[in-house]
CSV table of C-alpha atoms and ligand atoms in Angstrom, one decimal:
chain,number,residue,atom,x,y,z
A,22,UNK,CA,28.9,-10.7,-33.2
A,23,UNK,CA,29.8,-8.0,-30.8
A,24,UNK,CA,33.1,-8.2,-28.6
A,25,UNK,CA,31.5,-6.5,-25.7
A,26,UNK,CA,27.9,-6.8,-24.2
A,27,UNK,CA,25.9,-3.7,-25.0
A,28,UNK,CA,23.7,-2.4,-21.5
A,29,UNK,CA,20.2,-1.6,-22.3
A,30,UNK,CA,20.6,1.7,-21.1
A,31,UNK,CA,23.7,4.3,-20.5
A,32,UNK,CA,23.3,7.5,-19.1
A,33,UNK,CA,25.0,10.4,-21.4
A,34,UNK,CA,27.3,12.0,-19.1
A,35,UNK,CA,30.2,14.0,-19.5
A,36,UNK,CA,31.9,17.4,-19.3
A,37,UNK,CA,29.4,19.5,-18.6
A,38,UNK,CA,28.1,17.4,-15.9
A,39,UNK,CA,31.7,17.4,-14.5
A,40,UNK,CA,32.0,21.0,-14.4
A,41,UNK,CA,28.6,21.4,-12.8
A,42,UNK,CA,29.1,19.5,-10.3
A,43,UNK,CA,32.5,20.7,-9.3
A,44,UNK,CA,31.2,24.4,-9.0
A,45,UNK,CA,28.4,22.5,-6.5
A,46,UNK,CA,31.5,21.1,-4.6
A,47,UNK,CA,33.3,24.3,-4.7
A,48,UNK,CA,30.4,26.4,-3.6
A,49,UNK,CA,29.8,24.2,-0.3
A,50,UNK,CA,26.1,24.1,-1.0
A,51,UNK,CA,25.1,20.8,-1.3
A,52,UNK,CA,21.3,20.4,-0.7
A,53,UNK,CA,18.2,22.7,-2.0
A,54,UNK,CA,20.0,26.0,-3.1
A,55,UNK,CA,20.9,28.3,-6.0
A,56,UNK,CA,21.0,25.4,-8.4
A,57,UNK,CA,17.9,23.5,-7.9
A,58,UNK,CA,16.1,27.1,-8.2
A,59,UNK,CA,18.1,27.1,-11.8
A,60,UNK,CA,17.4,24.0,-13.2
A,61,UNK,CA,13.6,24.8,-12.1
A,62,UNK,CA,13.9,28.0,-13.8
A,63,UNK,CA,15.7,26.5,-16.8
A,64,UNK,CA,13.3,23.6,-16.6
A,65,UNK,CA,10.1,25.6,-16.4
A,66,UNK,CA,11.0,27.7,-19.4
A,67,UNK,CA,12.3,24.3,-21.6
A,68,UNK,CA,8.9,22.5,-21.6
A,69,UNK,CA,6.7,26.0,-21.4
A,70,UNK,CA,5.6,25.3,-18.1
A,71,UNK,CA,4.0,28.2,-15.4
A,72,UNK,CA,6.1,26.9,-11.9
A,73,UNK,CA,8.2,23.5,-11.7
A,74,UNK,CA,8.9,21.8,-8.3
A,75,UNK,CA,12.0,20.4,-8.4
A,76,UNK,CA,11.7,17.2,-5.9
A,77,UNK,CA,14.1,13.6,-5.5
A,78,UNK,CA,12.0,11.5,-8.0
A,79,UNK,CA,8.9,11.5,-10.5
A,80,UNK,CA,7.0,8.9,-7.5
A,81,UNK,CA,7.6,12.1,-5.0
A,82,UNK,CA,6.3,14.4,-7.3
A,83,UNK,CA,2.8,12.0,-7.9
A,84,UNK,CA,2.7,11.5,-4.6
A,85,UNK,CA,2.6,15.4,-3.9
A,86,UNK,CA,0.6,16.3,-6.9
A,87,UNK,CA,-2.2,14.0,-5.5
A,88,UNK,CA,-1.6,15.4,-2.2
A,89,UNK,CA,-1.9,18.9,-3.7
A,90,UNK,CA,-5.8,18.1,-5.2
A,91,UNK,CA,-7.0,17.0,-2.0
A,92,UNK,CA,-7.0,12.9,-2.7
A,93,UNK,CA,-9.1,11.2,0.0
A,94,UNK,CA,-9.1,7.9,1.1
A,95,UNK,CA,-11.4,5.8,-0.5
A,96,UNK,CA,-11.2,8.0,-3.5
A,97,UNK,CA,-10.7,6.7,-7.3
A,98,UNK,CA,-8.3,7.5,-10.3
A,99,UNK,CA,-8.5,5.9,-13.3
A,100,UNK,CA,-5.2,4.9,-14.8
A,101,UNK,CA,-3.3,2.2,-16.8
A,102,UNK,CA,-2.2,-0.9,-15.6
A,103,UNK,CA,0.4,-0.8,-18.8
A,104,UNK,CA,3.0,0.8,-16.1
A,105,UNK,CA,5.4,0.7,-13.7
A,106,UNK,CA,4.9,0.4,-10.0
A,107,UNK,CA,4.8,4.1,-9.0
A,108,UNK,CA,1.8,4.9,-11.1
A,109,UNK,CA,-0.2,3.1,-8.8
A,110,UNK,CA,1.6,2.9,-5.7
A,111,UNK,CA,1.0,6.8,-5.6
A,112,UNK,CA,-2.4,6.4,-5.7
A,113,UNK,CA,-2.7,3.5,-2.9
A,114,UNK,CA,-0.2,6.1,-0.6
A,115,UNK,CA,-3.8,7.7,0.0
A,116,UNK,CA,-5.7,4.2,0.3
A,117,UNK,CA,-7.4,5.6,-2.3
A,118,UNK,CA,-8.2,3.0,-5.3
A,119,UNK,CA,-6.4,2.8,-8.7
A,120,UNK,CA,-8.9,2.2,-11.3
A,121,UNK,CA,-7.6,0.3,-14.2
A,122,UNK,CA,-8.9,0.9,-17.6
A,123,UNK,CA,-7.1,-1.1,-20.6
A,124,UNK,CA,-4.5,0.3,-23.3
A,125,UNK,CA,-4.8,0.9,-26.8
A,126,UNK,CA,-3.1,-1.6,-28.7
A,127,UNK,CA,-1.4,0.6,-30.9
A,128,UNK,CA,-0.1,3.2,-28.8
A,129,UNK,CA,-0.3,1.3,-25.1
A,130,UNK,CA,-1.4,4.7,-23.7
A,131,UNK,CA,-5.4,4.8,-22.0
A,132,UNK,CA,-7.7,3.9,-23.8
A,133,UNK,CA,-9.6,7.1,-24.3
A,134,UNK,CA,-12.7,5.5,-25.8
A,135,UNK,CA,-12.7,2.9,-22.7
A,136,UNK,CA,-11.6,5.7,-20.1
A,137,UNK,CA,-15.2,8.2,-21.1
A,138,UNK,CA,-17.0,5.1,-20.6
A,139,UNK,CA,-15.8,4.8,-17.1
A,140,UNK,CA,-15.5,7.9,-15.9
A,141,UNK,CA,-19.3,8.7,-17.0
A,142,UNK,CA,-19.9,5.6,-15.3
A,143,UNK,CA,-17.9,6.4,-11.8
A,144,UNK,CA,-18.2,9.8,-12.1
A,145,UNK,CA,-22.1,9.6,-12.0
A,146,UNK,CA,-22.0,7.4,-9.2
A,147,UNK,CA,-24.2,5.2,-11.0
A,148,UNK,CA,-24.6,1.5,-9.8
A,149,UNK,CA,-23.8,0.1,-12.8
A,150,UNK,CA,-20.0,2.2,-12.5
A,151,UNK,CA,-19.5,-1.1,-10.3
A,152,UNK,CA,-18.5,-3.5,-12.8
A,153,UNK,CA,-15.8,-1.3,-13.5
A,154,UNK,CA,-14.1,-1.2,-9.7
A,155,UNK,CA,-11.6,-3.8,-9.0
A,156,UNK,CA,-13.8,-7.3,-8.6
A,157,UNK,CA,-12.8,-7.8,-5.1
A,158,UNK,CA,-14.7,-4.4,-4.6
A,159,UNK,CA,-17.5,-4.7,-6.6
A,160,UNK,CA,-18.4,-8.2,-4.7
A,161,UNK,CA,-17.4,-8.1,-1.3
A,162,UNK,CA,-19.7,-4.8,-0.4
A,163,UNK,CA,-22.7,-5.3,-3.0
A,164,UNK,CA,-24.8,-2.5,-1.2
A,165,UNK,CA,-22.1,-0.6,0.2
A,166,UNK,CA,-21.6,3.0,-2.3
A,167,UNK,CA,-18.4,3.8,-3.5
A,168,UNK,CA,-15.5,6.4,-3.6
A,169,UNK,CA,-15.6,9.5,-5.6
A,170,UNK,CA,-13.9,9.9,-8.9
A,171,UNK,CA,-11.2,12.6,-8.1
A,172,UNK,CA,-8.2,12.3,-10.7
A,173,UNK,CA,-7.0,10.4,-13.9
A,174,UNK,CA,-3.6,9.5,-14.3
A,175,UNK,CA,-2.5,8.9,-17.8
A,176,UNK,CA,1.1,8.0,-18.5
A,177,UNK,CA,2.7,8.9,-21.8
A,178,UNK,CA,3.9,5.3,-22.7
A,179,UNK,CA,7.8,5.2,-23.8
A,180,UNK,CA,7.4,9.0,-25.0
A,181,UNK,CA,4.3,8.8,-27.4
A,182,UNK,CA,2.3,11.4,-26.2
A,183,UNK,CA,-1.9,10.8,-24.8
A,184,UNK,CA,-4.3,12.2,-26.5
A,185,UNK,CA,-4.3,15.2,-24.5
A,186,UNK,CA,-7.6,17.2,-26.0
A,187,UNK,CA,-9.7,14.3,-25.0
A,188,UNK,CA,-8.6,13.3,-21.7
A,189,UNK,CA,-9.1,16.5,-20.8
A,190,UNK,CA,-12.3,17.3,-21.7
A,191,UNK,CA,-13.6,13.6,-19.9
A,192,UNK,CA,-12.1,15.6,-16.8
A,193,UNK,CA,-13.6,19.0,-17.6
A,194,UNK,CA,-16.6,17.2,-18.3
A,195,UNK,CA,-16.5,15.0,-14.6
A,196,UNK,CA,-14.6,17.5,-12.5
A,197,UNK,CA,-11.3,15.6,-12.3
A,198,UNK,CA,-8.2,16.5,-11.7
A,199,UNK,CA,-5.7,15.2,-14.3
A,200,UNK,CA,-1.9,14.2,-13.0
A,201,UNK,CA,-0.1,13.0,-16.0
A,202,UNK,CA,2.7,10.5,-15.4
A,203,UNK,CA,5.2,12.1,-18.1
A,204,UNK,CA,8.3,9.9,-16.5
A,205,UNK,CA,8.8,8.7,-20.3
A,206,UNK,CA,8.0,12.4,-21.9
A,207,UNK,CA,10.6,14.3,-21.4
A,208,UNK,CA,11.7,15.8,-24.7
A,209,UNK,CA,7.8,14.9,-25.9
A,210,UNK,CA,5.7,17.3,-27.4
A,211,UNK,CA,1.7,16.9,-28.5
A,212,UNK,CA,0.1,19.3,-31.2
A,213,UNK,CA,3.1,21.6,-31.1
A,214,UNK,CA,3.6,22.0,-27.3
A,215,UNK,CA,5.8,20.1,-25.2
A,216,UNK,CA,4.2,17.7,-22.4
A,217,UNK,CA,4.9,19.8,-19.1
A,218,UNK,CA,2.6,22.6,-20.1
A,219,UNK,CA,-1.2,21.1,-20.3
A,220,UNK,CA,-3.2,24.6,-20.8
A,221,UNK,CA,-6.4,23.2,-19.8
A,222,UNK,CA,-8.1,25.8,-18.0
A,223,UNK,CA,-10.7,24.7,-15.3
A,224,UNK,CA,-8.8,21.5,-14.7
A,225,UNK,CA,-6.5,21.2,-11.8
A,226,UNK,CA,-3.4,19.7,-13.6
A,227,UNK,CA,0.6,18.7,-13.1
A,228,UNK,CA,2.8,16.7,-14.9
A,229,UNK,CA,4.9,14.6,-13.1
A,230,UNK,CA,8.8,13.7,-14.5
A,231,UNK,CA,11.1,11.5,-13.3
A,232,UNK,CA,15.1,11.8,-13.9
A,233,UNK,CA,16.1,8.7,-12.9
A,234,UNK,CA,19.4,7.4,-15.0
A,235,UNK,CA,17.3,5.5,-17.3
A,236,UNK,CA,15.1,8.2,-18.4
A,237,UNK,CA,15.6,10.6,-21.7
A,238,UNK,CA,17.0,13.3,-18.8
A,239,UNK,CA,18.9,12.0,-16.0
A,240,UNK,CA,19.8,13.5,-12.5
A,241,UNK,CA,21.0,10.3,-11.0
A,242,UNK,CA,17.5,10.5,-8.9
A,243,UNK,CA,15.1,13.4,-9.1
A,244,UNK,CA,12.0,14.2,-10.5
A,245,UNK,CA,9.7,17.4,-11.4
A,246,UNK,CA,6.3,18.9,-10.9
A,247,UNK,CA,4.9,21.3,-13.4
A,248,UNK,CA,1.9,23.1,-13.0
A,249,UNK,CA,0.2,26.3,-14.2
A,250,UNK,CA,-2.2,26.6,-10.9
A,251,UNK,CA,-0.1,28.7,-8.2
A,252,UNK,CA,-2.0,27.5,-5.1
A,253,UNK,CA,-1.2,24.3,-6.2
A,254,UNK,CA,2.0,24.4,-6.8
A,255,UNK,CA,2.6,26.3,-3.2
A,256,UNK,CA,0.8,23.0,-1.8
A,257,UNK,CA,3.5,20.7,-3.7
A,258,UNK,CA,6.5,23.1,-2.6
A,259,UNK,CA,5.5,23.2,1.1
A,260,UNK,CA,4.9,19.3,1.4
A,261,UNK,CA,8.1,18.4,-0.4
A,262,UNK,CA,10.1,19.7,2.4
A,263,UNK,CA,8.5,18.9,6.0
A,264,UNK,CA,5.0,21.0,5.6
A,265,UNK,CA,7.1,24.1,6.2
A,266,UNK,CA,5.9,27.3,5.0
A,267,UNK,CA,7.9,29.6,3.1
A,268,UNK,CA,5.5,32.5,3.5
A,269,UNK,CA,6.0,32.4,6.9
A,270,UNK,CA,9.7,33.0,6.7
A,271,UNK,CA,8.7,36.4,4.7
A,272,UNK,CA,6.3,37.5,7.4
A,273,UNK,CA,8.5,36.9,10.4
A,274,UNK,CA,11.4,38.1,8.3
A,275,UNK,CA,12.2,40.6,11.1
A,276,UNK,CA,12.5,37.6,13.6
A,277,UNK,CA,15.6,36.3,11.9
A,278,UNK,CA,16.0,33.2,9.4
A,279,UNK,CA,15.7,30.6,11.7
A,280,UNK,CA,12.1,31.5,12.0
A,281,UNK,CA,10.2,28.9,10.7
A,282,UNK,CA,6.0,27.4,10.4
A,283,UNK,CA,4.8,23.8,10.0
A,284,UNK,CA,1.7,23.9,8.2
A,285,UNK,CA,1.4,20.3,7.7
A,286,UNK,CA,2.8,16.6,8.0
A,287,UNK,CA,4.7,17.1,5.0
A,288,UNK,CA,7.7,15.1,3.2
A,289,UNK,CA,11.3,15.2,2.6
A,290,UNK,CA,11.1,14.9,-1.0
A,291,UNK,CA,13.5,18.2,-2.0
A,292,UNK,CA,16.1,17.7,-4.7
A,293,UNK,CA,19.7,18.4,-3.7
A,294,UNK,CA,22.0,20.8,-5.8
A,295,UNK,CA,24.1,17.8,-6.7
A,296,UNK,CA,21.3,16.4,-8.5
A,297,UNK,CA,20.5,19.9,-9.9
A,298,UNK,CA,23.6,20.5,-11.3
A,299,UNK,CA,23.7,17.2,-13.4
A,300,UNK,CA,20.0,18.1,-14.7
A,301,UNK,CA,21.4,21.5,-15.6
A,302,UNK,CA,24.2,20.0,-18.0
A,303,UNK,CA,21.5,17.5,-19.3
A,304,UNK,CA,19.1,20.5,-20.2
A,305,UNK,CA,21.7,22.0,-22.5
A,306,UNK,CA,22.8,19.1,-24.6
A,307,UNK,CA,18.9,17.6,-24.0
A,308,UNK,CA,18.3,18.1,-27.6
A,309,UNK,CA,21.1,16.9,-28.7
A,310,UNK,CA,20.3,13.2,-27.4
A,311,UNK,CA,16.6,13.4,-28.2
A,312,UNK,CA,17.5,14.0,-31.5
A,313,UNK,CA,20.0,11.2,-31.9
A,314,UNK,CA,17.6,8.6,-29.9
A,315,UNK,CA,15.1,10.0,-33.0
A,316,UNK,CA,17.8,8.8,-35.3
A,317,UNK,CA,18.7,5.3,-34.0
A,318,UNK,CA,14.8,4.8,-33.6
A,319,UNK,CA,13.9,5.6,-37.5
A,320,UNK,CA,17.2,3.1,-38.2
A,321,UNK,CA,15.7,0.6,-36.1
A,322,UNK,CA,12.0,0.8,-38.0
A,323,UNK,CA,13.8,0.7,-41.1
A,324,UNK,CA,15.2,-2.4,-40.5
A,325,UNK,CA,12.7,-4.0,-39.0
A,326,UNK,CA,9.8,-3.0,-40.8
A,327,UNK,CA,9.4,-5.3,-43.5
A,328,UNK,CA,9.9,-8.3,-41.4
A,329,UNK,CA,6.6,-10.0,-40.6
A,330,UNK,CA,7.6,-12.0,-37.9
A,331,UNK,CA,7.9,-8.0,-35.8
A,332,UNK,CA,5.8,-4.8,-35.1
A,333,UNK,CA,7.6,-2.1,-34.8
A,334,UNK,CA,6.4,1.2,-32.5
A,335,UNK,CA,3.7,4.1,-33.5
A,336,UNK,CA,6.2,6.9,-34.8
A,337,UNK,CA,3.6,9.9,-36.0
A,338,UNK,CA,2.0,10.6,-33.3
A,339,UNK,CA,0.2,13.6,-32.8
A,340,UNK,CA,3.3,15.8,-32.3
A,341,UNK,CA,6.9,14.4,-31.0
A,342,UNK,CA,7.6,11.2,-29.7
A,343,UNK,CA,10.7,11.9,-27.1
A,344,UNK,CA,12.1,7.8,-28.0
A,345,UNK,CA,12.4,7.2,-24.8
A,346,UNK,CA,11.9,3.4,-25.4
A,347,UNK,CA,12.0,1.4,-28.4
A,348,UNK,CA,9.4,-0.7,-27.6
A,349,UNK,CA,9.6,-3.8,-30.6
A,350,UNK,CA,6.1,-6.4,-30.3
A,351,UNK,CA,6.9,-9.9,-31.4
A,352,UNK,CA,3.9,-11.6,-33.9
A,353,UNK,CA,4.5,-14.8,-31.4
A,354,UNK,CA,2.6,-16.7,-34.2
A,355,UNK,CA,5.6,-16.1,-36.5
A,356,UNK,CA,8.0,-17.4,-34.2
A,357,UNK,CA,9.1,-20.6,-33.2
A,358,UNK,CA,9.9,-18.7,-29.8
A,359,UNK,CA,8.5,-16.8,-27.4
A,360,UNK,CA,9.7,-13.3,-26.0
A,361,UNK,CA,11.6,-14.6,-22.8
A,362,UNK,CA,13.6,-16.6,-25.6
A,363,UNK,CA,14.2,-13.9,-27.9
A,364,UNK,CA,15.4,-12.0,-24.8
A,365,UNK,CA,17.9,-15.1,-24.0
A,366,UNK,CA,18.8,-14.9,-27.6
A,367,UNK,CA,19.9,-11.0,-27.8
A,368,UNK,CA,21.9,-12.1,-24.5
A,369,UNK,CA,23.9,-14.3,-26.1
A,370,UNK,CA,24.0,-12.3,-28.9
A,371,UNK,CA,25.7,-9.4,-26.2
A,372,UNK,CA,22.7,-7.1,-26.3
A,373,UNK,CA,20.8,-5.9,-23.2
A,374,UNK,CA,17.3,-5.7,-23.7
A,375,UNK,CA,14.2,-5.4,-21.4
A,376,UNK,CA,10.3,-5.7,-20.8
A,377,UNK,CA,8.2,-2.5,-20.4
A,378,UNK,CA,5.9,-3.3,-18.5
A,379,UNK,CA,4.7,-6.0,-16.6
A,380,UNK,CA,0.9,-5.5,-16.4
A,381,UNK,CA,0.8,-4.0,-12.5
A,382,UNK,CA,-3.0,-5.9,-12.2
A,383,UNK,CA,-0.7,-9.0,-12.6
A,384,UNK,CA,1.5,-9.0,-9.8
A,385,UNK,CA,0.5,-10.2,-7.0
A,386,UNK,CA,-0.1,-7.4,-4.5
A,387,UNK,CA,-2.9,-5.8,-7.3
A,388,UNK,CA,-4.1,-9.6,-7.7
A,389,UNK,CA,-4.8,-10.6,-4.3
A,390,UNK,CA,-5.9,-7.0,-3.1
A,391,UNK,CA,-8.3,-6.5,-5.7
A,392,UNK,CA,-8.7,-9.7,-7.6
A,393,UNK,CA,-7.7,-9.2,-10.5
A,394,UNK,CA,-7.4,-12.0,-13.2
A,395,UNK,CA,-4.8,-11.4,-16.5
A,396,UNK,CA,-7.4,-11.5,-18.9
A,397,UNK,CA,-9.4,-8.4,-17.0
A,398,UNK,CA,-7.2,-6.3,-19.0
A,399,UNK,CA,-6.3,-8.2,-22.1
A,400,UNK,CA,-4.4,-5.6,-24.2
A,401,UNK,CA,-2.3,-4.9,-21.5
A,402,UNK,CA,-2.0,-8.4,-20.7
A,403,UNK,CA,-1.4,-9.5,-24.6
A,404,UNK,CA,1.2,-7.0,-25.5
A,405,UNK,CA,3.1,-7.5,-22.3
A,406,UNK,CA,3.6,-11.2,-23.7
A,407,UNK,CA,5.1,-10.2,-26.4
A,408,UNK,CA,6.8,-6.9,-26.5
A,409,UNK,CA,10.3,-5.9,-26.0
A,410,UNK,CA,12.4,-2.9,-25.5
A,411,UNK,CA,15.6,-2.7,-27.3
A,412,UNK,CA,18.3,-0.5,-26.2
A,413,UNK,CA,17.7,3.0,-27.6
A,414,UNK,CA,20.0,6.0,-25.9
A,415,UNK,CA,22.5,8.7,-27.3
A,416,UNK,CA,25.5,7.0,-26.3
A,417,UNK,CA,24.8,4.7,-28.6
A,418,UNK,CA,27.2,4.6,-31.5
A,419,UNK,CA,26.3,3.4,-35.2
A,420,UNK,CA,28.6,0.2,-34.6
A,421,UNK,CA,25.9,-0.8,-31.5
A,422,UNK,CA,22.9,0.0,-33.3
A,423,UNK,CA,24.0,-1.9,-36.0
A,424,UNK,CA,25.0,-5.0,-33.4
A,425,UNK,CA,21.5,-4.9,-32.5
A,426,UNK,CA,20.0,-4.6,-35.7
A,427,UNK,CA,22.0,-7.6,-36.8
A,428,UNK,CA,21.1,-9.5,-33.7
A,429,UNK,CA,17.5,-9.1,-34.4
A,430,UNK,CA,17.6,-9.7,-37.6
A,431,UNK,CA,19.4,-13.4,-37.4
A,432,UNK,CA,17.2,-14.2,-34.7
A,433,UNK,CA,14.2,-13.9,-37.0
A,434,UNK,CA,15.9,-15.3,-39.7
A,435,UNK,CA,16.7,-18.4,-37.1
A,436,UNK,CA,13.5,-18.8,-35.5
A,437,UNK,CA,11.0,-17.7,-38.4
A,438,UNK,CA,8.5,-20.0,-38.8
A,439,UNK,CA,8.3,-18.9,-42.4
A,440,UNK,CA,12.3,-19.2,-42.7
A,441,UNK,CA,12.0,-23.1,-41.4
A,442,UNK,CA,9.1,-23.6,-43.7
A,443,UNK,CA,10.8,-22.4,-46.8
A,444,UNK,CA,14.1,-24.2,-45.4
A,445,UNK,CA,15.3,-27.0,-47.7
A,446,UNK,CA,14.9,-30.0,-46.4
B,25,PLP,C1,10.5,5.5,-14.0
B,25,PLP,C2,9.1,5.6,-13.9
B,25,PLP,C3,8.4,6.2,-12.8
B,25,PLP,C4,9.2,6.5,-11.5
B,25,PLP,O1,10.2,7.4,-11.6
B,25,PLP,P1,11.1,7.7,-10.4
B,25,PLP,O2,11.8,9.0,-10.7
B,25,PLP,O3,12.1,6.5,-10.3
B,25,PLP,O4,10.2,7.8,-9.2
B,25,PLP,C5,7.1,6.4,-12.9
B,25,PLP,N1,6.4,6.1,-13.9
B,25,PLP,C6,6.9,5.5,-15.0
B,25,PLP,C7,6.0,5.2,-16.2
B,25,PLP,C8,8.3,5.2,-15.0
B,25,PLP,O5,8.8,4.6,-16.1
């Protein structure tokens, strides 16, 4: 049993980050500067990406990327409800409409089999694409057409990368624009290139990361843009700071620098050099951690592998998982306890451990807005019963992963229903 309670997650901080920062301090600049053009620079070149746009978290940069390919209101993009809030939030930003389509059990990223079927069903405007809007929309205006497809939004679930090739070519194929929420894929690479880089030609892209102090690279808050499309990424720059256009400085250069144009409504969604200057330290030792997440996450399987009572996560995918989550499925039919219990039981056992996600067609703003029912999506629904996400960073010492192992392990061994069965009398 552990002495102290282990968090679920720790940011890896240290030096570096110290000295970063203290040349930030030193220099005066605090906001937008020298250093954010750096760690976009540094950034860009780490994941192979054409331009990055720095911004203050991975929601801004959705929110701008949608922006940037002209979302409408009214519009659809398909995406998962196996998420966090932001994926659809974004989306409803627009009052556009999130399009749920179910998760593959294996991997809990789209379903691509399910996500053809409804695109070729939206995307031809077809009447029979209905039974695939929310319910509350596909009852309430029977004769009433509805949006255009304009986007899917895939999210790389805990750092096991999408099946890129194929979500791609359902765009290609429907003129979508795809905006991949890669706030787990950091450090995640598919068929030899990391995520950040999509070289789909013909198909308006960005990849959307968030550096929040959970995630496999932290800035405190922040989040990038990457794209390969230059008009695009001008759109993103300019709305992440107040509509206001660069260009125009460099035409009325002669006027002086306090010349400036608003083009647009824009945003204030610029990433500071404080934040910068953390990222910058995190890209050098980034991998460093990923590798030592890799490491804890191959222990973990190990252990936990031959135990029938747990299912432990997809590990070959089609290129690099990043670890960002550990995410552990309990067979519930094994157990003489459910997950929420199991949870209680690594609490008193000192280890922090979490859900990832809760279903977003559950809660009750998607349920009442769009009736939704749990069962709509009942992959989603069924893994979110019984998955957990054990603690998995690179602060982590042997000792703690251990703690965890051991906790897991005796908790099985307790509440096993094949361990009570085979229990002497
Ligand atoms: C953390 C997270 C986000 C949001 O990132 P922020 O930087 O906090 O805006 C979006 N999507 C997923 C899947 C996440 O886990």
């Amino acid at each position: 049993m552990r002495e102290t309670f282990l968090p679920f997650a720790l940011p890896d901080l240290g030096e570096r980050e110290r000295q970063q920062l203290q040349e930030v301090l030193d220099s005066g600049w605090l906001t937008t500067g020298p250093k954010t053009r750096q760690f976009e620079r540094e950034f860009a070149a780490h994941v192979g990406a054409v331009h990055a746009v720095a911004v203050n978290s991975c929601t801004a940069a959705m929110h701008l990327a949608l922006e940037a390919i002209g979302l409408q209101s009214g519009d659809l993009v398909i995406t998962t409800p196996y998420t966090f809030a932001a994926t659809a939030e974004v989306i409803r930003y627009f009052d556009a409409i999130p399009v749920f389509v179910d998760v593959d059990p294996e991997t809990l990223n789209l379903d691509v089999r399910q996500v053809r079927e409804v695109a070729a069903a939206l995307g031809n405007r077809s009447p029979s694409g209905r039974r695939f809007l929310p319910p509350a929309l596909g009852t309430t205006a029977p004769d009433r057409g509805f949006g255009t497809l304009k986007a899917l939004l895939p999210v790389h679930m805990a750092g096991y990368p999408c099946d890129l090739d194929a979500l791609y070519a359902v765009a290609a194929q429907h003129h979508l624009a795809v905006i991949e929420d890669a706030a787990h894929a950091f450090g995640t690479t598919y068929k030899g290139r990391p995520i950040g880089c999509s070289p789909y030609p013909g198909v308006p892209s960005a990849v959307c990361f968030s550096f929040y102090a959970t995630k496999t690279l932290t800035t405190g808050e922040g989040g990038m843009i990457c794209l390969s499309d230059e008009a695009l990424a001008d759109r993103c720059r300019i709305m992440a700071l107040h509509g206001i256009s660069k260009d125009a400085w460099k035409r009325y250069s002669a006027e002086g620098n306090w010349y400036y144009e608003i083009i647009a409504p824009g945003y204030k969604y610029n990433m500071t050099d404080l934040a910068a200057a953390i990222g910058l330290a995190q890209l050098g030792k980034a991998e460093r951690m990923r590798q030592r997440r890799a490491h804890i996450a191959r222990e973990y399987t190990r252990a936990f592998r031959e135990l029938p009572e747990l299912q432990t996560p997809p590990d070959k995918p089609d290129g690099q998982h990043a670890w960002h989550l550990y995410v552990l499925r309990l067979c519930l039919e094994r157990l003489t306890i459910d997950r929420d219990q199991f949870i209680q039981e690594l609490k008193q056992r000192k280890i922090g451990a979490s859900v990832h996600f809760i279903p977003l067609h559950i809660h009750p703003y998607y349920r009442e807005k769009y009736g939704y029912q749990p069962e709509d999506f009942p992959v989603a629904y069924g893994e979110y019963l019984r998955e957990i996400s054990l603690p998995l960073y690179s602060k982590m010492t042997d000792a703690d992963v251990e703690s965890v192992i051991g906790a897991v392990r005796d908790i099985v061994a307790r509440y096993g229903r094949a361990a009570i069965s085979s229990a002497p009398a």
